[in-house]
Coordinates of N, CA and C in Angstrom, one line a residue:
Chain Q
X1 N 114.6 -122.8 -44.8 CA 114.1 -122.3 -43.1 C 112.7 -122.2 -43.6
X2 N 111.8 -122.6 -43.5 CA 110.3 -122.9 -44.1 C 109.3 -121.7 -43.2
X3 N 110.1 -121.5 -41.9 CA 109.3 -120.2 -40.8 C 108.2 -120.7 -40.2
X4 N 107.8 -120.3 -40.8 CA 105.4 -121.0 -39.8 C 104.8 -121.6 -41.1
X5 N 104.1 -122.9 -40.7 CA 104.1 -123.4 -41.7 C 102.3 -123.7 -41.7
X6 N 101.0 -123.4 -41.8 CA 99.9 -123.1 -41.9 C 99.1 -124.4 -42.6
X7 N 98.6 -125.6 -42.1 CA 97.5 -126.1 -43.2 C 96.4 -127.0 -42.8
X8 N 95.5 -126.5 -43.5 CA 95.2 -126.3 -44.5 C 94.9 -125.4 -44.9
X9 N 95.7 -124.9 -46.0 CA 95.2 -123.3 -46.9 C 94.0 -122.8 -46.9
X10 N 93.1 -123.9 -47.9 CA 91.8 -124.1 -48.3 C 90.8 -124.8 -47.6
X11 N 89.7 -124.5 -46.8 CA 89.2 -125.2 -45.9 C 87.4 -124.7 -45.7
X12 N 86.7 -126.0 -46.9 CA 85.2 -125.7 -46.7 C 84.2 -126.7 -46.2
X13 N 84.0 -126.4 -44.6 CA 82.9 -126.4 -43.7 C 81.5 -126.4 -43.5
X14 N 80.7 -127.5 -43.2 CA 79.3 -127.0 -42.8 C 79.2 -126.6 -41.5
X15 N 77.7 -126.4 -41.6 CA 77.5 -126.2 -39.9 C 77.2 -126.9 -38.9
X16 N 78.2 -126.3 -38.0 CA 77.9 -127.6 -37.1 C 79.7 -129.1 -36.7
X17 N 80.1 -129.0 -38.1 CA 81.3 -129.6 -38.5 C 82.5 -129.0 -37.4
X18 N 83.0 -130.5 -37.2 CA 84.4 -129.8 -36.9 C 86.0 -129.7 -37.3
X19 N 87.1 -129.3 -37.0 CA 88.0 -129.3 -37.7 C 89.1 -128.8 -37.0
X20 N 90.8 -129.1 -37.4 CA 91.7 -127.6 -36.4 C 92.4 -127.5 -37.2
X21 N 92.8 -126.8 -37.2 CA 93.7 -125.7 -38.1 C 95.3 -125.8 -36.9
X22 N 96.8 -126.5 -38.1 CA 97.5 -126.8 -37.6 C 98.6 -125.7 -37.7
X23 N 99.8 -125.4 -37.2 CA 100.3 -124.4 -37.2 C 102.0 -124.9 -36.7
X24 N 102.6 -125.1 -37.5 CA 104.4 -125.4 -36.7 C 105.3 -124.7 -37.0
X25 N 106.1 -124.3 -36.4 CA 107.3 -123.2 -36.6 C 108.2 -123.8 -36.5
X26 N 109.8 -123.9 -37.1 CA 110.8 -123.8 -36.9 C 112.1 -123.3 -36.9
X27 N 111.9 -121.6 -36.0 CA 112.8 -120.9 -35.8 C 113.1 -121.3 -34.4
X28 N 112.5 -122.6 -33.5 CA 112.7 -122.3 -31.4 C 112.0 -121.5 -31.2
X29 N 110.9 -120.7 -31.6 CA 110.8 -119.6 -30.8 C 109.3 -119.6 -29.7
X30 N 109.7 -119.3 -28.8 CA 108.6 -119.4 -27.8 C 107.1 -119.2 -27.6
X31 N 107.2 -118.0 -28.6 CA 105.4 -117.7 -28.1 C 104.6 -117.9 -29.7
X32 N 104.1 -117.9 -29.9 CA 102.6 -117.7 -31.0 C 101.3 -117.4 -30.5
X33 N 100.6 -117.4 -32.2 CA 99.3 -116.8 -32.0 C 98.6 -117.5 -33.2
X34 N 97.4 -117.0 -32.4 CA 96.2 -117.3 -33.9 C 95.4 -116.2 -33.8
X35 N 95.4 -115.7 -35.1 CA 94.8 -114.5 -35.9 C 93.3 -114.9 -36.5
X36 N 92.5 -114.1 -36.6 CA 91.2 -113.9 -37.9 C 91.2 -112.6 -38.5
X37 N 91.3 -112.9 -39.3 CA 91.0 -111.9 -40.8 C 89.6 -111.8 -40.8
X38 N 88.9 -110.8 -41.3 CA 87.4 -110.9 -41.6 C 87.9 -110.2 -42.9
X39 N 86.8 -110.1 -44.4 CA 87.2 -109.1 -45.2 C 86.9 -107.2 -44.9
X40 N 88.3 -106.8 -45.0 CA 88.3 -106.0 -45.3 C 88.2 -105.0 -43.8
X41 N 89.3 -106.2 -42.8 CA 89.6 -105.6 -41.3 C 90.9 -106.4 -41.4
X42 N 91.3 -105.5 -40.3 CA 92.5 -105.9 -39.4 C 92.3 -107.2 -38.9
X43 N 93.5 -107.5 -38.1 CA 93.9 -109.1 -37.5 C 93.6 -109.1 -35.8
X44 N 92.8 -110.0 -35.8 CA 92.4 -110.1 -34.1 C 92.8 -111.0 -34.1
X45 N 93.7 -111.3 -32.2 CA 94.2 -112.0 -31.7 C 92.5 -113.1 -31.1
X46 N 92.7 -114.0 -31.5 CA 92.4 -114.9 -30.9 C 92.5 -116.0 -29.8
X47 N 93.3 -116.6 -29.5 CA 94.2 -117.3 -28.9 C 96.0 -117.3 -29.0
X48 N 96.9 -116.8 -27.9 CA 98.2 -117.1 -27.9 C 98.8 -117.8 -26.9
X49 N 100.0 -118.0 -26.8 CA 100.6 -119.1 -26.2 C 102.1 -118.6 -25.9
X50 N 102.8 -118.1 -24.3 CA 103.6 -117.2 -24.6 C 105.1 -118.3 -24.4
X51 N 104.3 -119.5 -24.2 CA 105.8 -120.4 -23.9 C 105.1 -121.8 -24.0
X52 N 106.2 -123.0 -24.3 CA 104.7 -124.7 -23.8 C 104.4 -124.7 -22.8
X53 N 103.1 -125.0 -22.8 CA 102.4 -125.3 -21.6 C 101.3 -124.4 -21.3
X54 N 101.8 -123.0 -22.1 CA 100.8 -121.9 -21.6 C 100.1 -121.5 -22.9
X55 N 98.5 -120.9 -22.3 CA 98.0 -120.6 -23.7 C 96.6 -119.6 -22.7
X56 N 96.2 -118.0 -23.7 CA 95.8 -117.2 -22.8 C 94.4 -116.6 -24.3
X57 N 93.6 -116.6 -23.3 CA 92.6 -116.0 -24.4 C 92.6 -114.5 -25.4
X58 N 92.6 -114.2 -26.2 CA 92.5 -112.5 -27.2 C 91.7 -112.2 -27.0
X59 N 91.1 -111.4 -28.4 CA 90.3 -110.6 -28.3 C 88.9 -111.0 -27.9
X60 N 89.3 -112.8 -29.5 CA 88.0 -113.2 -29.7 C 87.9 -114.3 -29.9
X61 N 87.5 -115.4 -28.4 CA 88.1 -116.4 -28.2 C 87.1 -117.2 -28.1
X62 N 85.7 -117.1 -28.4 CA 84.7 -118.0 -28.0 C 84.5 -118.9 -29.7
X63 N 84.3 -120.2 -28.9 CA 83.8 -120.8 -30.3 C 85.1 -121.5 -30.5
X64 N 86.5 -121.3 -29.9 CA 87.9 -122.1 -30.5 C 88.4 -122.3 -29.3
X65 N 89.1 -123.8 -29.4 CA 90.3 -123.9 -28.3 C 91.5 -123.7 -28.7
X66 N 92.3 -123.9 -28.4 CA 93.7 -124.3 -28.6 C 94.7 -125.2 -27.8
X67 N 95.4 -125.6 -29.1 CA 96.5 -127.3 -27.8 C 97.7 -126.3 -28.3
X68 N 98.7 -126.0 -27.2 CA 100.6 -126.0 -27.4 C 100.6 -127.6 -27.1
X69 N 101.2 -128.3 -28.3 CA 101.3 -129.6 -28.2 C 102.4 -129.7 -28.1
X70 N 103.8 -128.8 -28.0 CA 104.7 -128.7 -28.0 C 105.6 -128.1 -28.2
X71 N 106.7 -127.2 -28.3 CA 107.4 -126.0 -28.6 C 107.4 -125.5 -30.4
X72 N 107.1 -126.4 -31.0 CA 107.1 -125.4 -32.5 C 105.5 -126.5 -32.9
X73 N 104.9 -126.7 -32.4 CA 103.3 -126.4 -32.9 C 102.5 -126.1 -32.0
X74 N 101.3 -125.3 -32.6 CA 100.2 -124.7 -31.9 C 98.7 -125.4 -32.5
X75 N 97.8 -125.4 -32.5 CA 96.4 -126.0 -33.2 C 95.8 -125.0 -32.6
X76 N 94.6 -124.8 -33.3 CA 92.9 -124.0 -33.5 C 92.5 -125.1 -34.0
X77 N 91.5 -125.3 -33.0 CA 90.7 -126.5 -32.8 C 89.0 -125.3 -32.6
X78 N 88.3 -125.8 -33.9 CA 86.7 -125.4 -34.0 C 85.8 -126.1 -33.5
X79 N 85.3 -126.4 -32.8 CA 84.5 -127.8 -31.9 C 82.8 -127.7 -32.9
X80 N 82.6 -127.1 -33.3 CA 81.3 -126.7 -34.3 C 81.0 -125.1 -35.0
X81 N 81.6 -125.6 -36.1 CA 81.6 -124.7 -37.0 C 80.3 -124.1 -37.0
X82 N 80.8 -122.0 -37.1 CA 79.4 -121.5 -37.1 C 80.1 -120.7 -38.6
X83 N 79.0 -120.1 -39.6 CA 79.2 -118.9 -40.3 C 79.4 -118.1 -40.3
X84 N 79.5 -117.2 -39.1 CA 80.5 -116.4 -38.6 C 81.9 -116.6 -38.2
X85 N 82.1 -117.3 -38.8 CA 83.7 -118.5 -38.1 C 84.1 -118.2 -39.9
X86 N 83.5 -117.9 -40.2 CA 84.2 -117.8 -42.2 C 85.2 -116.7 -42.0
X87 N 85.9 -116.7 -42.1 CA 87.5 -115.8 -42.3 C 89.0 -116.2 -43.0
X88 N 90.1 -115.5 -42.5 CA 91.5 -116.0 -43.0 C 92.3 -116.1 -41.7
X89 N 92.5 -117.3 -41.1 CA 92.8 -117.2 -40.0 C 94.6 -117.8 -40.1
X90 N 95.2 -116.5 -39.4 CA 96.9 -116.8 -39.7 C 97.1 -116.7 -38.2
X91 N 98.5 -117.4 -38.4 CA 99.2 -118.1 -36.9 C 100.9 -117.6 -37.2
X92 N 101.2 -117.0 -35.9 CA 102.4 -116.4 -35.9 C 103.5 -117.4 -35.1
X93 N 104.9 -116.8 -34.6 CA 105.3 -116.9 -33.8 C 106.3 -115.9 -33.5
X94 N 107.0 -115.9 -32.1 CA 107.7 -114.8 -32.4 C 109.1 -115.4 -30.7
X95 N 109.6 -114.4 -31.1 CA 110.5 -115.8 -29.8 C 110.4 -114.5 -28.6
X96 N 110.7 -114.2 -27.1 CA 110.3 -113.5 -26.5 C 111.4 -112.4 -25.7
X97 N 112.4 -112.2 -26.8 CA 113.3 -111.2 -26.1 C 114.1 -110.5 -26.8
X98 N 114.9 -109.6 -27.2 CA 114.3 -108.1 -27.3 C 115.3 -109.2 -28.7
X99 N 114.4 -107.8 -29.6 CA 115.1 -108.0 -31.1 C 114.9 -108.6 -31.7
X100 N 113.2 -109.5 -31.6 CA 113.6 -110.4 -32.5 C 112.1 -109.7 -32.8
X101 N 111.7 -110.2 -33.9 CA 110.1 -110.3 -34.8 C 109.1 -111.2 -34.7
X102 N 107.6 -111.0 -35.3 CA 106.6 -111.9 -35.1 C 106.6 -112.5 -36.5
X103 N 107.3 -113.5 -37.0 CA 106.7 -114.1 -38.3 C 105.6 -114.7 -38.8
X104 N 104.8 -114.7 -39.3 CA 103.1 -115.2 -39.3 C 103.3 -116.5 -40.3
X105 N 102.2 -117.3 -40.8 CA 101.7 -118.1 -41.8 C 101.5 -117.7 -43.5
X106 N 101.1 -118.2 -44.3 CA 100.3 -117.6 -45.2 C 98.9 -117.9 -44.9
X107 N 98.6 -118.3 -44.2 CA 97.2 -118.0 -44.1 C 96.5 -119.2 -44.6
X108 N 95.0 -119.2 -43.1 CA 94.5 -120.6 -43.8 C 92.7 -120.1 -43.7
X109 N 92.5 -120.3 -45.4 CA 90.9 -119.6 -45.8 C 89.7 -120.8 -45.4
X110 N 89.0 -119.9 -44.3 CA 87.7 -121.2 -44.3 C 86.3 -120.8 -44.3
X111 N 85.8 -120.8 -44.6 CA 84.0 -121.1 -44.9 C 83.0 -121.7 -44.7
X112 N 82.3 -120.9 -43.2 CA 82.1 -122.0 -43.4 C 80.4 -121.8 -43.9
X113 N 79.5 -122.7 -44.7 CA 77.8 -123.1 -45.4 C 77.5 -123.1 -44.3
Chain V
X1 N 93.2 -103.5 -22.6 CA 94.8 -103.9 -23.2 C 94.5 -102.9 -23.8
X2 N 96.1 -102.7 -25.4 CA 96.7 -101.7 -25.7 C 95.5 -101.5 -27.0
X3 N 95.8 -99.9 -27.1 CA 94.7 -100.1 -28.8 C 95.9 -99.2 -29.5
X4 N 94.9 -99.9 -31.0 CA 95.8 -98.9 -32.2 C 95.4 -98.4 -33.0
X5 N 95.7 -97.0 -33.1 CA 95.0 -96.3 -34.6 C 96.4 -96.3 -35.4
X6 N 95.2 -96.6 -36.6 CA 95.8 -95.8 -37.7 C 95.7 -94.9 -38.4
X7 N 96.5 -94.2 -39.6 CA 96.0 -93.2 -40.4 C 96.6 -92.9 -41.2
X8 N 96.4 -92.3 -42.5 CA 94.7 -92.5 -42.7 C 94.2 -94.1 -43.2
X9 N 92.9 -93.8 -43.0 CA 92.6 -95.4 -43.6 C 92.9 -95.8 -44.9
X10 N 92.7 -95.1 -45.7 CA 92.9 -95.5 -46.7 C 93.4 -94.1 -47.6
X11 N 94.4 -94.1 -48.5 CA 95.2 -93.2 -49.2 C 95.7 -93.9 -50.7
X12 N 95.6 -92.7 -51.8 CA 95.4 -93.2 -53.5 C 96.5 -92.2 -53.5
X13 N 97.1 -92.8 -54.2 CA 98.5 -91.5 -54.8 C 99.0 -92.2 -56.1
X14 N 99.8 -91.0 -57.1 CA 100.2 -91.3 -57.9 C 101.6 -91.8 -58.4
X15 N 101.5 -93.3 -59.0 CA 103.1 -93.5 -58.9 C 103.9 -92.5 -58.9
X16 N 104.9 -92.5 -58.1 CA 106.6 -91.6 -58.3 C 106.5 -90.2 -56.3
X17 N 104.8 -90.4 -55.9 CA 104.6 -89.1 -55.0 C 105.0 -90.4 -53.4
X18 N 105.1 -89.7 -52.6 CA 106.0 -90.2 -51.5 C 104.4 -90.0 -50.2
X19 N 104.5 -90.9 -49.6 CA 103.7 -90.8 -48.7 C 103.6 -91.1 -47.0
X20 N 103.1 -90.2 -45.7 CA 103.5 -90.8 -44.2 C 102.3 -91.3 -43.8
X21 N 103.2 -92.3 -43.6 CA 101.4 -93.6 -42.6 C 101.7 -93.6 -40.8
X22 N 100.7 -93.2 -40.4 CA 101.3 -93.2 -38.4 C 100.2 -94.3 -38.1
X23 N 101.0 -94.5 -37.1 CA 100.0 -95.3 -36.1 C 100.1 -94.7 -34.9
X24 N 99.7 -94.7 -33.8 CA 99.5 -94.4 -32.6 C 99.2 -95.7 -31.2
X25 N 99.9 -95.6 -30.4 CA 99.5 -96.5 -29.3 C 99.1 -96.0 -28.6
X26 N 98.4 -97.0 -27.4 CA 97.5 -95.9 -25.8 C 98.4 -96.3 -24.8
X27 N 99.4 -97.4 -24.6 CA 100.5 -97.7 -23.7 C 102.1 -98.1 -24.1
X28 N 102.8 -98.3 -23.2 CA 104.1 -98.6 -23.1 C 104.6 -100.4 -23.9
X29 N 105.2 -99.9 -24.9 CA 105.1 -101.0 -25.9 C 107.1 -102.0 -26.1
X30 N 107.3 -102.9 -26.2 CA 109.0 -103.6 -26.1 C 108.8 -103.9 -27.7
X31 N 107.6 -104.2 -28.2 CA 107.8 -105.1 -29.8 C 106.5 -104.1 -31.0
X32 N 107.0 -103.3 -31.5 CA 106.4 -102.6 -32.7 C 106.8 -103.3 -33.9
X33 N 106.4 -103.4 -34.7 CA 106.2 -104.4 -36.1 C 105.5 -103.8 -37.4
X34 N 105.8 -103.3 -38.9 CA 104.7 -102.4 -39.2 C 104.4 -104.1 -40.7
X35 N 103.8 -104.3 -41.3 CA 103.1 -105.0 -41.9 C 103.0 -104.5 -43.0
X36 N 103.8 -105.0 -44.5 CA 103.0 -105.0 -45.7 C 101.9 -105.9 -46.0
X37 N 100.3 -105.9 -46.4 CA 99.9 -107.1 -46.8 C 99.2 -106.9 -48.4
X38 N 100.0 -108.2 -48.8 CA 100.1 -107.9 -50.2 C 98.5 -108.1 -51.4
X39 N 97.8 -107.9 -51.9 CA 96.7 -107.9 -52.6 C 96.5 -109.7 -52.5
X40 N 97.6 -110.7 -52.5 CA 97.3 -112.0 -52.3 C 97.2 -112.4 -50.9
X41 N 97.1 -112.1 -50.2 CA 96.6 -111.9 -48.6 C 98.2 -112.1 -47.7
X42 N 99.2 -111.9 -48.5 CA 100.0 -112.7 -47.7 C 100.8 -111.2 -46.4
X43 N 101.2 -111.5 -45.7 CA 101.4 -110.4 -44.6 C 103.2 -110.8 -44.8
X44 N 104.0 -109.4 -44.6 CA 105.2 -108.9 -45.5 C 105.5 -108.8 -44.3
X45 N 106.8 -109.0 -43.3 CA 107.5 -108.3 -43.1 C 107.7 -107.0 -42.8
X46 N 108.0 -105.6 -42.9 CA 109.0 -104.6 -43.3 C 110.0 -104.3 -42.5
X47 N 109.2 -103.8 -40.9 CA 110.7 -103.5 -39.9 C 109.6 -103.8 -38.5
X48 N 111.1 -104.1 -37.8 CA 110.7 -104.2 -36.3 C 110.8 -103.3 -35.4
X49 N 110.2 -102.6 -35.1 CA 111.2 -100.8 -34.3 C 110.5 -100.7 -33.7
X50 N 110.8 -101.5 -31.7 CA 110.4 -100.4 -30.9 C 110.9 -98.9 -31.5
X51 N 111.4 -98.7 -31.1 CA 111.9 -97.6 -30.9 C 112.7 -96.9 -32.4
X52 N 113.5 -95.7 -32.4 CA 114.8 -94.9 -33.3 C 114.2 -95.4 -35.0
X53 N 114.4 -95.7 -36.2 CA 114.8 -95.0 -37.0 C 115.6 -96.3 -38.0
X54 N 114.8 -97.0 -38.9 CA 115.0 -97.6 -40.2 C 114.6 -97.3 -41.4
X55 N 116.0 -97.7 -42.4 CA 115.6 -97.4 -43.5 C 115.3 -98.7 -43.9
X56 N 115.2 -99.0 -45.4 CA 115.0 -100.3 -46.0 C 114.4 -100.1 -47.5
X57 N 115.3 -99.5 -48.5 CA 115.1 -99.0 -49.9 C 114.4 -97.8 -50.3
X58 N 113.5 -97.5 -50.3 CA 112.5 -96.8 -50.3 C 111.6 -96.5 -49.3
X59 N 111.6 -97.1 -48.4 CA 110.4 -97.5 -47.1 C 111.6 -97.2 -45.6
X60 N 111.2 -96.1 -44.7 CA 111.9 -96.4 -43.5 C 110.7 -95.4 -42.5
X61 N 111.3 -96.3 -41.1 CA 110.2 -96.0 -40.0 C 110.4 -95.3 -39.1
X62 N 110.0 -94.6 -38.5 CA 110.8 -94.2 -36.7 C 109.7 -94.1 -36.1
X63 N 110.0 -94.5 -34.5 CA 109.0 -94.9 -33.7 C 109.4 -93.9 -32.9
X64 N 108.9 -92.9 -32.1 CA 109.4 -92.2 -30.5 C 108.1 -92.9 -29.8
X65 N 109.4 -93.7 -28.7 CA 107.8 -95.2 -28.1 C 107.4 -94.0 -27.2
X66 N 108.7 -93.0 -26.6 CA 107.9 -91.6 -25.4 C 106.9 -91.5 -25.3
X67 N 106.6 -90.3 -26.6 CA 105.4 -90.3 -27.4 C 104.4 -91.1 -27.9
X68 N 104.4 -92.2 -27.7 CA 103.2 -94.2 -28.6 C 103.1 -93.2 -29.8
X69 N 103.9 -93.0 -30.3 CA 103.7 -93.2 -32.0 C 104.8 -93.5 -33.5
X70 N 104.8 -93.9 -34.1 CA 105.4 -94.5 -35.2 C 104.6 -94.0 -36.8
X71 N 105.8 -93.5 -37.8 CA 105.8 -93.1 -38.9 C 106.3 -94.4 -39.7
X72 N 105.5 -94.5 -40.7 CA 107.0 -95.2 -42.1 C 106.0 -95.0 -43.1
X73 N 107.4 -94.3 -44.2 CA 107.8 -93.7 -45.1 C 107.8 -94.3 -46.2
X74 N 106.8 -94.1 -47.1 CA 107.5 -94.8 -49.0 C 107.6 -93.5 -49.7
X75 N 108.5 -93.4 -50.4 CA 109.2 -92.5 -51.2 C 109.6 -93.5 -52.4
X76 N 108.8 -92.3 -53.2 CA 108.6 -92.7 -54.8 C 107.7 -94.0 -54.8
X77 N 106.8 -93.8 -54.2 CA 106.1 -95.2 -54.4 C 105.6 -95.4 -56.2
X78 N 105.5 -97.0 -56.0 CA 105.3 -97.7 -57.2 C 104.2 -98.8 -56.9
X79 N 103.8 -99.7 -58.3 CA 102.2 -99.8 -58.4 C 101.9 -101.5 -57.1
X80 N 103.4 -101.7 -56.5 CA 103.2 -102.4 -56.1 C 103.8 -102.4 -54.6
X81 N 103.6 -100.9 -54.2 CA 103.2 -101.0 -52.7 C 101.9 -100.8 -52.6
X82 N 100.9 -100.8 -53.2 CA 99.5 -101.1 -52.9 C 99.7 -102.1 -52.0
X83 N 98.1 -102.0 -51.5 CA 97.6 -103.3 -50.2 C 97.4 -102.7 -49.0
X84 N 97.3 -103.0 -48.6 CA 97.5 -102.7 -46.8 C 98.6 -102.8 -45.7
X85 N 98.9 -101.4 -45.4 CA 99.6 -101.6 -44.6 C 99.5 -101.6 -42.4
X86 N 100.3 -102.9 -41.9 CA 99.8 -102.9 -40.4 C 100.8 -102.1 -39.5
X87 N 99.9 -101.6 -38.6 CA 101.0 -101.7 -37.6 C 100.0 -102.5 -36.0
X88 N 101.6 -103.4 -35.9 CA 101.3 -104.4 -34.6 C 101.8 -104.2 -33.4
X89 N 101.3 -104.5 -32.1 CA 102.6 -103.6 -31.2 C 102.4 -104.3 -30.0
X90 N 103.1 -104.8 -29.2 CA 102.9 -105.8 -27.8 C 103.8 -105.8 -27.0
X91 N 104.2 -106.5 -26.1 CA 105.0 -106.5 -25.0 C 105.5 -108.2 -24.9
X92 N 107.1 -108.4 -25.6 CA 107.4 -109.8 -24.8 C 106.8 -111.1 -23.9
X93 N 106.4 -112.2 -24.7 CA 105.1 -113.0 -24.0 C 103.6 -112.8 -23.9
X94 N 103.8 -111.7 -24.6 CA 102.1 -111.2 -23.8 C 101.2 -111.1 -25.5
X95 N 100.2 -110.5 -25.5 CA 100.1 -110.3 -26.7 C 100.1 -109.5 -27.8
X96 N 100.0 -109.0 -29.2 CA 100.4 -108.1 -29.6 C 99.5 -108.4 -31.3
X97 N 98.5 -106.7 -30.8 CA 98.0 -106.3 -31.4 C 98.4 -105.8 -32.5
X98 N 97.4 -105.8 -33.2 CA 97.3 -105.2 -34.9 C 96.2 -103.9 -35.1
X99 N 96.4 -102.7 -35.2 CA 96.1 -101.7 -35.4 C 95.0 -102.0 -36.8
X100 N 94.3 -101.0 -37.1 CA 93.0 -100.9 -38.2 C 93.7 -101.5 -39.3
X101 N 95.0 -100.6 -39.9 CA 95.7 -101.1 -41.4 C 95.2 -99.4 -42.1
X102 N 96.2 -99.0 -43.4 CA 95.9 -98.3 -44.0 C 96.2 -99.2 -45.0
X103 N 94.6 -98.7 -46.3 CA 94.8 -99.0 -47.4 C 94.7 -98.4 -48.5
X104 N 96.6 -98.6 -49.0 CA 96.7 -97.8 -50.0 C 97.4 -98.3 -51.5
X105 N 96.4 -97.6 -52.4 CA 96.4 -98.1 -54.0 C 97.4 -97.0 -54.5
X106 N 97.9 -96.9 -55.2 CA 98.6 -96.7 -56.0 C 99.1 -97.1 -57.6
X107 N 98.4 -95.7 -58.6 CA 97.9 -95.7 -59.5 C 99.1 -95.3 -60.4
X108 N 99.3 -96.0 -61.8 CA 99.8 -95.7 -62.7 C 99.7 -94.4 -63.2

């Protein structure tokens, strides 16, 4: 059981390049999330998807777009990368009912030069 | 939105000591979790505890939902307990907000 899988694990981009971070979960969860973590700081929510077909902005959505491709997959796209987007990105998923917890992927370390 | 505070921000302990970490949140929630982020950056689920008390080995947690706080207890600390401890709260189908974390260093 893989849980939440993120790809790639590491990426270096030049300013202005675009890329998509992929996330997939195999726990049949409805809700999925994207966070960023800057050095020495907590996790800040970028976007979340409560269920397939819906997405909502979190605390720091500017410069990002998301796609909930199906129930399993939730991708995060940087259209024109900036150095300020250098961060570690985490994807998570959870089920929208009682006694369930959110599970996180291992993270994607992105550097924009 | 929901605000989450954690205290203390930093904690240094000698191996074998006990500690209590606190999480305060500003609104009613039906999901509260504690995580440990290890030195390699992995987020490890410790407790799912929207209310009540749970124990897992040397760690235990208590959430008093009516007073909007949660406590994480670490007993007989070990060097492998070092890292950052995060509290995160939310409501089903909505956003899930993290606190700023408590950075714990356990010295041998």
